[in-house]
Every structure is written in structure tokens, then in C-alpha cells.
Coordinates of C-alpha atoms in Angstrom, one line a residue:
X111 CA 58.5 78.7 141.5
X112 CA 59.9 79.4 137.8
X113 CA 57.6 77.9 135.2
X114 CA 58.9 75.4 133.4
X115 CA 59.4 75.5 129.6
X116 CA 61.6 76.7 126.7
X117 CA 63.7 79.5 127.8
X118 CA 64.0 82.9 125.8
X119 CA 67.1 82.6 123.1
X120 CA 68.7 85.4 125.3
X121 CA 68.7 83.3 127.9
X122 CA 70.3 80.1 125.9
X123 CA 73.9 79.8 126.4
X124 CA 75.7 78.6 123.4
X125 CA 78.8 76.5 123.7
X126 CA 80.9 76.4 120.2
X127 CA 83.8 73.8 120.0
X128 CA 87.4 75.6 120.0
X129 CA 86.5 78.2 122.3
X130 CA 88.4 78.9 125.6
X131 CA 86.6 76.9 128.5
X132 CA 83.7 78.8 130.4
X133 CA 83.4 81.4 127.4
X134 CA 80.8 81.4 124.7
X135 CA 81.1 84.8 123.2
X136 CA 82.8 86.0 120.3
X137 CA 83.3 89.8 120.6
X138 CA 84.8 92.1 117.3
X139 CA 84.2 95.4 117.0
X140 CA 81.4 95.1 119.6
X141 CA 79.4 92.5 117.3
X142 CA 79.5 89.0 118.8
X143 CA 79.7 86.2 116.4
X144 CA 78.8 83.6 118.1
X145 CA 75.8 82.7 116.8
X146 CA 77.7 82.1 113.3
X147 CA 79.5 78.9 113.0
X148 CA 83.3 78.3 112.7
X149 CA 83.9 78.8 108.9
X150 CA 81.3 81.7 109.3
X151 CA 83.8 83.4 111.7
X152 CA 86.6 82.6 109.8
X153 CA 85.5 84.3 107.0
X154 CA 83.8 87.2 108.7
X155 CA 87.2 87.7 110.2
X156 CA 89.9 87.5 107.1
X157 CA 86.9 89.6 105.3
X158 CA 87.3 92.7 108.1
X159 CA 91.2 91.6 108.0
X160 CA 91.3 92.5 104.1
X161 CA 88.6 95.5 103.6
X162 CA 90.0 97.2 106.8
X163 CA 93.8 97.2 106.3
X164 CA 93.5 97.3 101.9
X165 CA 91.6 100.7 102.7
X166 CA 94.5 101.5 104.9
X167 CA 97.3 100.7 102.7
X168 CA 95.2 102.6 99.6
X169 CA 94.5 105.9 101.6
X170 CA 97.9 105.8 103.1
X171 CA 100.0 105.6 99.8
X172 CA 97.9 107.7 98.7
X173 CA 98.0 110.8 101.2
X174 CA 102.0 110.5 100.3
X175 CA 101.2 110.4 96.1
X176 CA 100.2 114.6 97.3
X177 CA 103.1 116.5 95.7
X178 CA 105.4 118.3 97.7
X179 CA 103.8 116.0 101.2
X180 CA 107.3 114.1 101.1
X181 CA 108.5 116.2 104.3
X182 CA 105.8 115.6 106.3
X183 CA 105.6 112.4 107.5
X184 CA 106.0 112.7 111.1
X185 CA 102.9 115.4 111.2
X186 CA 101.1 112.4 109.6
X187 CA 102.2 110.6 112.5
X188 CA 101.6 113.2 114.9
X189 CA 97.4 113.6 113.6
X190 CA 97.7 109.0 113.6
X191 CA 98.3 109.3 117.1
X192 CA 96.0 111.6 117.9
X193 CA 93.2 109.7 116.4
X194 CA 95.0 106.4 117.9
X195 CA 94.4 107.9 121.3
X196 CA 90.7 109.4 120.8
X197 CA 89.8 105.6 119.8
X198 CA 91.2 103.9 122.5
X199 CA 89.8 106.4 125.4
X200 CA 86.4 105.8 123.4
X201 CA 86.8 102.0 123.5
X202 CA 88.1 101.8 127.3
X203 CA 84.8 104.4 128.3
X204 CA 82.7 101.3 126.7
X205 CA 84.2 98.5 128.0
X206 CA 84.8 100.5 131.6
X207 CA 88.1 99.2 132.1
X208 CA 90.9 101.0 133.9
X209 CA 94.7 101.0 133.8
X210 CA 96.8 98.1 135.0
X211 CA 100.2 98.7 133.9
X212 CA 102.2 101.3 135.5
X213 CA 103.0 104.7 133.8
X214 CA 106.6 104.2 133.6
X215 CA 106.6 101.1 131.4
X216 CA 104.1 102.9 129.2
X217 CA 106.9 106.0 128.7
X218 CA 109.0 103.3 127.4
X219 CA 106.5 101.6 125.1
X220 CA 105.3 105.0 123.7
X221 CA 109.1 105.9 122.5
X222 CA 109.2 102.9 120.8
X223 CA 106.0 103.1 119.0
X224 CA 106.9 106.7 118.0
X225 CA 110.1 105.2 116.6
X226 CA 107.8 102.7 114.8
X227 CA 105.0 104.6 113.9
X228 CA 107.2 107.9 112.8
X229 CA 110.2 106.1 110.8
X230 CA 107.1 103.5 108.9
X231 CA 105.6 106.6 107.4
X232 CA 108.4 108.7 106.4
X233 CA 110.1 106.2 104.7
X234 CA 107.2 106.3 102.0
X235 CA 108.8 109.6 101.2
X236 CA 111.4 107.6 100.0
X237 CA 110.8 104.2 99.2
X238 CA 107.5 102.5 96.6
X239 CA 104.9 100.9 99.0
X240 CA 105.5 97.8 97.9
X241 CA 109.1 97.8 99.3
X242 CA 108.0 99.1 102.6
X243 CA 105.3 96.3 102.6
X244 CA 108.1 93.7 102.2
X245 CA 110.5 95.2 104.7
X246 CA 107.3 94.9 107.5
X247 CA 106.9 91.2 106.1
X248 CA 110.2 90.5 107.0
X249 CA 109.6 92.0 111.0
X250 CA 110.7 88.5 111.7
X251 CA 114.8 89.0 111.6
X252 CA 114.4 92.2 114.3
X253 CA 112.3 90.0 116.4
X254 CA 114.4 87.3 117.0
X255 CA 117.6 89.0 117.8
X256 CA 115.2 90.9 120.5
X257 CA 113.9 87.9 121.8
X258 CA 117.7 86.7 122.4
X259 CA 118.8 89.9 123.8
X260 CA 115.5 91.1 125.5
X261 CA 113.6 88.4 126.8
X262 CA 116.7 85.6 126.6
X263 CA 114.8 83.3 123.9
X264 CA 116.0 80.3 122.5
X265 CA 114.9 79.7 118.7
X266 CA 115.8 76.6 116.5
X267 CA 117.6 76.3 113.6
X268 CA 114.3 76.7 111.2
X269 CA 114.1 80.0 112.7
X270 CA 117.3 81.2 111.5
X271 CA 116.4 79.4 108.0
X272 CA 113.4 81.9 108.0
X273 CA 115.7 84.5 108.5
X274 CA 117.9 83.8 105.8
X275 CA 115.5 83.5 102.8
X276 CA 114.0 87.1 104.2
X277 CA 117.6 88.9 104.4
X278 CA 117.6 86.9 100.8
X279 CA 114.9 88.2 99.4
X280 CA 114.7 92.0 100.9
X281 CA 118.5 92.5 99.4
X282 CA 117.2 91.4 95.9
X283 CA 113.8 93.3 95.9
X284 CA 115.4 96.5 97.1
X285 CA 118.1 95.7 94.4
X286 CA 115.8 95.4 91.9
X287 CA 114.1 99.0 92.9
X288 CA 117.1 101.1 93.7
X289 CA 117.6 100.1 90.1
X290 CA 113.8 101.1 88.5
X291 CA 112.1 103.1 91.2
X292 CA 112.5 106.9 90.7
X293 CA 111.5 107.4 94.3
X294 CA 114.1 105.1 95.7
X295 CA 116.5 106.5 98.2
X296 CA 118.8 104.4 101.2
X297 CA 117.2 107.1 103.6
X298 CA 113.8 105.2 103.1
X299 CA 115.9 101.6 103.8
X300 CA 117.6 103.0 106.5
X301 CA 114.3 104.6 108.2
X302 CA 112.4 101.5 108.0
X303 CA 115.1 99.4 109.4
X304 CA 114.6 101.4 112.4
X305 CA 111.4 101.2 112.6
X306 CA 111.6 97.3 112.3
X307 CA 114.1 97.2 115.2
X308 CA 111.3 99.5 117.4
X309 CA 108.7 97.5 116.3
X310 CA 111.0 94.2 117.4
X311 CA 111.3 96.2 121.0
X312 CA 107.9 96.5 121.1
X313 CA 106.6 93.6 120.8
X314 CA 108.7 91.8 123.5
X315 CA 108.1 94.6 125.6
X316 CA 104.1 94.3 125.0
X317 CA 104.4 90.4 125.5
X318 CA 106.3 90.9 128.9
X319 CA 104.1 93.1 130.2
X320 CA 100.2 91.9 129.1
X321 CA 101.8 88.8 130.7
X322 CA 102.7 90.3 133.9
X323 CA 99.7 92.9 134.2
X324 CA 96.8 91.2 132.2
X325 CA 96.5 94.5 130.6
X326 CA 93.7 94.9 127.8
X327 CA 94.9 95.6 124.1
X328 CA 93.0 99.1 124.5
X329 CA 94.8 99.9 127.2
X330 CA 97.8 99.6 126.0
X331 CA 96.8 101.4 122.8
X332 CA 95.8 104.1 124.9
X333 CA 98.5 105.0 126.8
X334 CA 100.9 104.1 124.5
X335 CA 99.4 106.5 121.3
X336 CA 98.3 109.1 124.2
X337 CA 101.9 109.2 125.9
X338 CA 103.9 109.3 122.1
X339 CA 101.5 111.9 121.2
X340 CA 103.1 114.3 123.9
X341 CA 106.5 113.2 122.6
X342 CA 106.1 113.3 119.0
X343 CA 104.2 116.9 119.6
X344 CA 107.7 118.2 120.8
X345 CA 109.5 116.2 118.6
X346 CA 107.7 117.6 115.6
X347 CA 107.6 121.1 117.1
X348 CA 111.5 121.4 117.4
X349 CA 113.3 118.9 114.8
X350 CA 110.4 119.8 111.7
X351 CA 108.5 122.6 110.5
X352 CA 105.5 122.1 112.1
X353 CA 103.6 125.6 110.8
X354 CA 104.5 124.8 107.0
X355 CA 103.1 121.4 107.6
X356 CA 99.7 122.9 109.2
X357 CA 99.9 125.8 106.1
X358 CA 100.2 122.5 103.7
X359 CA 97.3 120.8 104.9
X360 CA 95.4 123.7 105.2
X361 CA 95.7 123.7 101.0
X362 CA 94.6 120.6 101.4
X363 CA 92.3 119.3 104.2
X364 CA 90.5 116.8 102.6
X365 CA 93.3 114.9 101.4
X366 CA 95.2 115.4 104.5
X367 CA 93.1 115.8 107.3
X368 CA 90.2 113.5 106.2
X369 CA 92.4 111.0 104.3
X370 CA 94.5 110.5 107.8
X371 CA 91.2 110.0 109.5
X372 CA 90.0 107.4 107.9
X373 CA 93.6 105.7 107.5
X374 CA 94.0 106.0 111.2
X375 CA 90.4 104.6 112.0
X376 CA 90.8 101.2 109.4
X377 CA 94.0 100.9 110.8
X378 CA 92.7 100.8 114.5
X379 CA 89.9 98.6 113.3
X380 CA 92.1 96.4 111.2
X381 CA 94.1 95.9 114.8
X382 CA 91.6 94.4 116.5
X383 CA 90.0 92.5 114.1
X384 CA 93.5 90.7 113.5
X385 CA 93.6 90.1 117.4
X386 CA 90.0 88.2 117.5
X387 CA 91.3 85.8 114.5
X388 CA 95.0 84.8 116.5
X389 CA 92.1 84.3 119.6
X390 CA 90.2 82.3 117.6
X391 CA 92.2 80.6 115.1
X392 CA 95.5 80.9 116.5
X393 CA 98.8 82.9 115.4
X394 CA 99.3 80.6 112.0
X395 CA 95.8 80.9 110.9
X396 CA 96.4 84.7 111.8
X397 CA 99.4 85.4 109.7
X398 CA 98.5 83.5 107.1
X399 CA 95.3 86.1 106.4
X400 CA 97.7 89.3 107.0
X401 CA 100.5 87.6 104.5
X402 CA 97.9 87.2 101.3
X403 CA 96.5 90.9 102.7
X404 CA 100.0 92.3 102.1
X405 CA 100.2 90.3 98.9
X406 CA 97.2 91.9 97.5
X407 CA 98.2 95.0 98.9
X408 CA 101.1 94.7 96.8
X409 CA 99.3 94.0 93.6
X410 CA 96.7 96.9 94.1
X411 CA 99.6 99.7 94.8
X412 CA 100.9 98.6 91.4
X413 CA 97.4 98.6 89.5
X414 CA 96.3 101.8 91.7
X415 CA 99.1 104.2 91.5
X416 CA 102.1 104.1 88.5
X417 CA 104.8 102.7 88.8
X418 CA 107.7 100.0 87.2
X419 CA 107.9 96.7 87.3
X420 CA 109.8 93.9 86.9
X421 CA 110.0 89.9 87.6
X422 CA 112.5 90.3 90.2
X423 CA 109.7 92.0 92.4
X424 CA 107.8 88.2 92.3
X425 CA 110.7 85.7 92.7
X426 CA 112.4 88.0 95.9
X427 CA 108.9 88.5 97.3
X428 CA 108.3 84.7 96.7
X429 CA 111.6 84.0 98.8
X430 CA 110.1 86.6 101.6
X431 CA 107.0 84.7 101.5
X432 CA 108.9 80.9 102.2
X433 CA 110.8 82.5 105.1
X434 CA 107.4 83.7 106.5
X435 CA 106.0 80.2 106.5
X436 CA 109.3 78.5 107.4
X437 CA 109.0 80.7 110.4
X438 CA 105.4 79.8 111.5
X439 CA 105.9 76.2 110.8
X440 CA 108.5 75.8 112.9
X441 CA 105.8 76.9 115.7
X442 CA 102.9 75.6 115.1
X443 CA 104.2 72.1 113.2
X444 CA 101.2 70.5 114.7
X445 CA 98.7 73.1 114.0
X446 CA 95.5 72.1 112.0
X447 CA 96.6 74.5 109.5
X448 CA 99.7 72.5 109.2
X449 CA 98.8 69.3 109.0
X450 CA 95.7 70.0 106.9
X451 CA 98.4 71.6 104.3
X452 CA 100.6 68.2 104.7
X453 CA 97.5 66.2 103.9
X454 CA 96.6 68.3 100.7
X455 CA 100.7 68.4 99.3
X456 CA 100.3 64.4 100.1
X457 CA 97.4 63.9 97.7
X458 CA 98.8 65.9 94.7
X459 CA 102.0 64.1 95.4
X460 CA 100.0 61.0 94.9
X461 CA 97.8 62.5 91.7
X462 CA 101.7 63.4 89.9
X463 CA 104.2 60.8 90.9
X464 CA 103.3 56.9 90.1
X465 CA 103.3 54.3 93.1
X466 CA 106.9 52.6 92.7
X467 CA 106.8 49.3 91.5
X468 CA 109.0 46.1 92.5
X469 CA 109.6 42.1 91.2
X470 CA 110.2 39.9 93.8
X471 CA 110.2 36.5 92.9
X472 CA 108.1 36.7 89.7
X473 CA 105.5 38.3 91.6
X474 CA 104.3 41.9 90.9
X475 CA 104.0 44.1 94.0
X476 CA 102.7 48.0 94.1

């Protein structure tokens, strides 16, 4: 017979409210957090969101601020998926998972995310950062033509709304650098327009087939970095010149070798992290964190690394930023996020704009 009393706390099973039923853990980055409460998370969360993906923005401009590294971009790419796929065979090993998905969807997903991955980082060989940051913001527009031709979607007219203040505001910021930026150059639009349009295919893709496998996210990372490794090592190996990048680096292998390291590994981080705050707080909450990251990232790539300026930067960004939220309202319109935003517009409407008054009958009514 067990004796009776308190039970040990690793025995107590802790229920927190908003948490999928029959679950009581909350695992990032092999911590579990679910001893802290909600707002504890929340903040624990966008804190990893910002200090993960700021390094990885930072370290990332600055491998490309190297002179003469302009040309090799898709070696950067090559060593990212390399780590990419170290990490991922680590993570499964702990977590003891195996493969779900068949090989042949993951050939697929790996050309797309070499097509991502490849055309992201070369275009900063031609483009500021904080033009590339807006043109990812704006991932939207590529997304929801896939959706329609891909997956057969239906979206409503605040959709295409969203779309329109982010065409709107990606012509006038890249405007306003093709006419300051020294580094500008259409190449740079044109390869991260491509890589938006892989990264739209990927995503519908991904969502089709976690759906119909119930594959893990380090699974898919896996196999997907691992497979486009093997692609991109032949693609690198025929279409570049792969020995003057490895002579390059060799100048330099702190700055490219252990820069790419730890801009690979924040990056990988900075993924997961991301995907435990849409599990826990849902997609709006999610983007919300990522949008004022990017902001900031913006900011610090001015104050970090020289460059020009001007207001037509804020007020196109601005416009980026209201398709963004257009977007994710017209998903989540009754969202806690949402209606605790309608509540807080309501009472400085109220603070600002005097009750209307009327006369009816000699009588004043407010």
C-alpha cells in the first residue's frame, strides 16, 4: 500500500490554462517552461525571439560588409546547410524520432529551400539589409498566389488589401534606395523575388505535408537542409568557383567560417523558438514578435554598419507594416490579441474625442 501524503514536486502534474488538453509541458530548446506563468512565457519567448534572430541579422550583414565576399553567397549557403543538417541530426538523436515523410517529397522540399536559402543570401551582395528585410516582410503577396494555385485557397478581400499596401510600400522603399544606396543593383530585387516565390512553395508544401504525415519540424529540417546540401554542393561546384571561395575564407576563417557558425546556429535556434510562441500564443501573437524583431533589426543595421538614409525608408516601411497587420487581422479578427487592441484604440478614442451632445425637448442628453 502507497503511503499516503504530499507527493514529490516531480511527481505533481501541473495544468496551465491555454494549453492543448492532456498536455502540461512547455518544451524550447529542451528547457520546459512550465513552471513559469503565461506572461512569464511570453516574455521568455519574444526575449529568445529577439536576442536569437538580432545576432543573426548582425553576424549575417556583417560576414557580407568582408570586402571582395560579394561573390560568394551561395558558399555561405552551402557551409548554412551544412550546419542546418548537423543540428537537426543532433536534435532528432535526442528526441529519438524517425522519418515519416517519404524521400521523394523531401527532394522537392530541399530544391525549394535551396532556392530560398541561396537567392536570400546573395541578394545582400546587392541590395542594403534593410531592403532585403522588407522584401521577407512582405512574404505575404508570394503566399497567397501559392495558396490559390497550389493548395486551391480561397482568401477575402482584406487579404488582397494586405497585398496592396505591401506591393505599395516595397516599390517606394526600393525607389527610395535604388536612388541613395551605393550597393543597390535590380540583380539583388530580382534574386529575392525568387527566393520569396520558393519560400511561398515552401510553405504550402510544408503545411500539406506535416498535415498528412505528422512529421516533426526537425525532421523536416533534416532532410530538407541534408538533401539541398547535396544539391547546392554540385550546384556550387559547377555554376561558382568553389576553390576561390575556400582560398577566400582561408584569409579569413574567423570571419567566415566562425561568423557562419554562429549565424547558422541563432538562426536554427531562433526557428524553434518562433514555433513554441505560434504553439503557445498563436500565429498573431507570433508575428507580431517577429514584425517589431525585423523593425529593430532594421534600425540596428543602420546604427551598426554606414549607410544613407532618408524619410521615405519610414513612411514605405510604415505602409509594409499596415499590410502585415491587415493580413493577420483578417485571420485572427477574434483573437485576444485583436480584441484586446480594439479595447485599448476604444479608450483613447474616448480620452480624445468628446461624447456628442443633443437637445431634445429642452432637455440636455449626453
Amino acid at each position: 500500500m502507497r503511503p499516503s501524503g504530499p507527493r514529490r514536486k516531480s511527481e505533481l502534474k501541473i495544468d496551465i490554462e491555454g494549453l492543448p488538453e492532456g498536455k502540461s509541458h512547455v518544451d524550447v530548446l529542451c528547457f520546459d517552461l512550465v513552471y513559469f506563468t503565461r506572461p512569464a512565457q511570453f516574455i521568455i519567448l519574444s526575449a529568445g525571439v529577439f536576442f536569437f534572430y538580432l545576432l543573426y541579422g548582425y553576424y549575417q550583414e556583417l560576414i557580407f560588409s568582408l570586402p571582395g565576399f560579394t561573390g560568394y553567397g551561395w558558399y555561405l549557403t552551402l557551409l548554412q546547410f551544412g550546419y542546418y543538417t548537423v543540428f537537426g541530426k543532433i536534435e532528432m538523436l535526442i528526441r529519438q524520432e524517425k522519418r515519416k515523410v517519404p524521400l521523394k517529397t523531401y527532394t522537392f522540399l530541399a530544391l525549394t529551400t535551396v532556392a530560398t536559402m541561396g537567392f536570400s543570401n546573395a541578394s545582400l551582395g546587392y541590395l542594403n539589409y534593410p531592403t532585403q528585410v522588407i522584401f521577407k516582410c512582405c512574404k505575404l503577396i508570394p503566399v497567397l498566389i501559392g495558396g490559390i494555385l497550389i493548395q486551391g485557397k480561397k482568401h477575402g478581400m482584406l487579404d488582397f488589401v494586405a497585398s496592396g499596401f505591401m506591393c505599395l510600400g516595397l516599390i517606394l522603399f526600393t525607389l527610395a534606395d535604388s536612388k541613395l544606396s551605393p550597393n543597390f543593383d535590380m540583380t539583388g530585387v530580382f534574386m529575392i523575388s525568387l527566393a520569396l516565390v520558393a519560400d511561398a512553395i515552401i510553405g504550402n508544401v510544408q503545411e500539406k505535408t506535416i498535415k498528412q504525415y505528422n512529421a516533426s519540424n526537425s525532421e523536416v529540417v533534416l532532410y530538407s537542409y541534408s538533401i539541398g546540401f547535396v544539391y547546392l554542393f554540385f550546384l556550387v561546384a559547377v555554376f561558382t568557383d568553389i576553390a576561390s571561395a575556400i582560398h577566400y575564407c582561408s584569409y579569413y576563417p574567423k570571419q567566415t567560417y566562425g561568423y557562419a557558425f554562429i549565424f547558422s546556429l541563432t538562426g536554427y535556434l531562433g526557428i524553434q523558438i518562433v514555433l513554441g510562441l505560434v504553439r503557445q500564443f498563436g500565429a498573431f501573437t507570433a508575428v507580431t514578435v517577429t514584425t517589431f524583431r525585423k523593425a529593430l533589426s532594421i534600425v540596428l543595421s543602420f546604427i551598426f554598419f554606414s549607410k544613407p538614409f532618408t524619410i521615405h525608408y519610414i513612411y514605405s516601411g510604415i505602409l509594409v507594416m499596415i499590410g502585415i497587420y491587415i493580413n493577420m487581422y483578417s485571420k485572427n479578427k477574434e483573437s485576444s490579441m485583436v480584441l484586446m487592441c480594439k479595447r485599448l484604440f476604444y479608450r483613447i478614442k474616448k480620452l480624445f474625442y468628446a461624447p456628442r451632445m443633443k437637445m431634445e425637448r429642452g432637455t440636455l442628453t449626453i
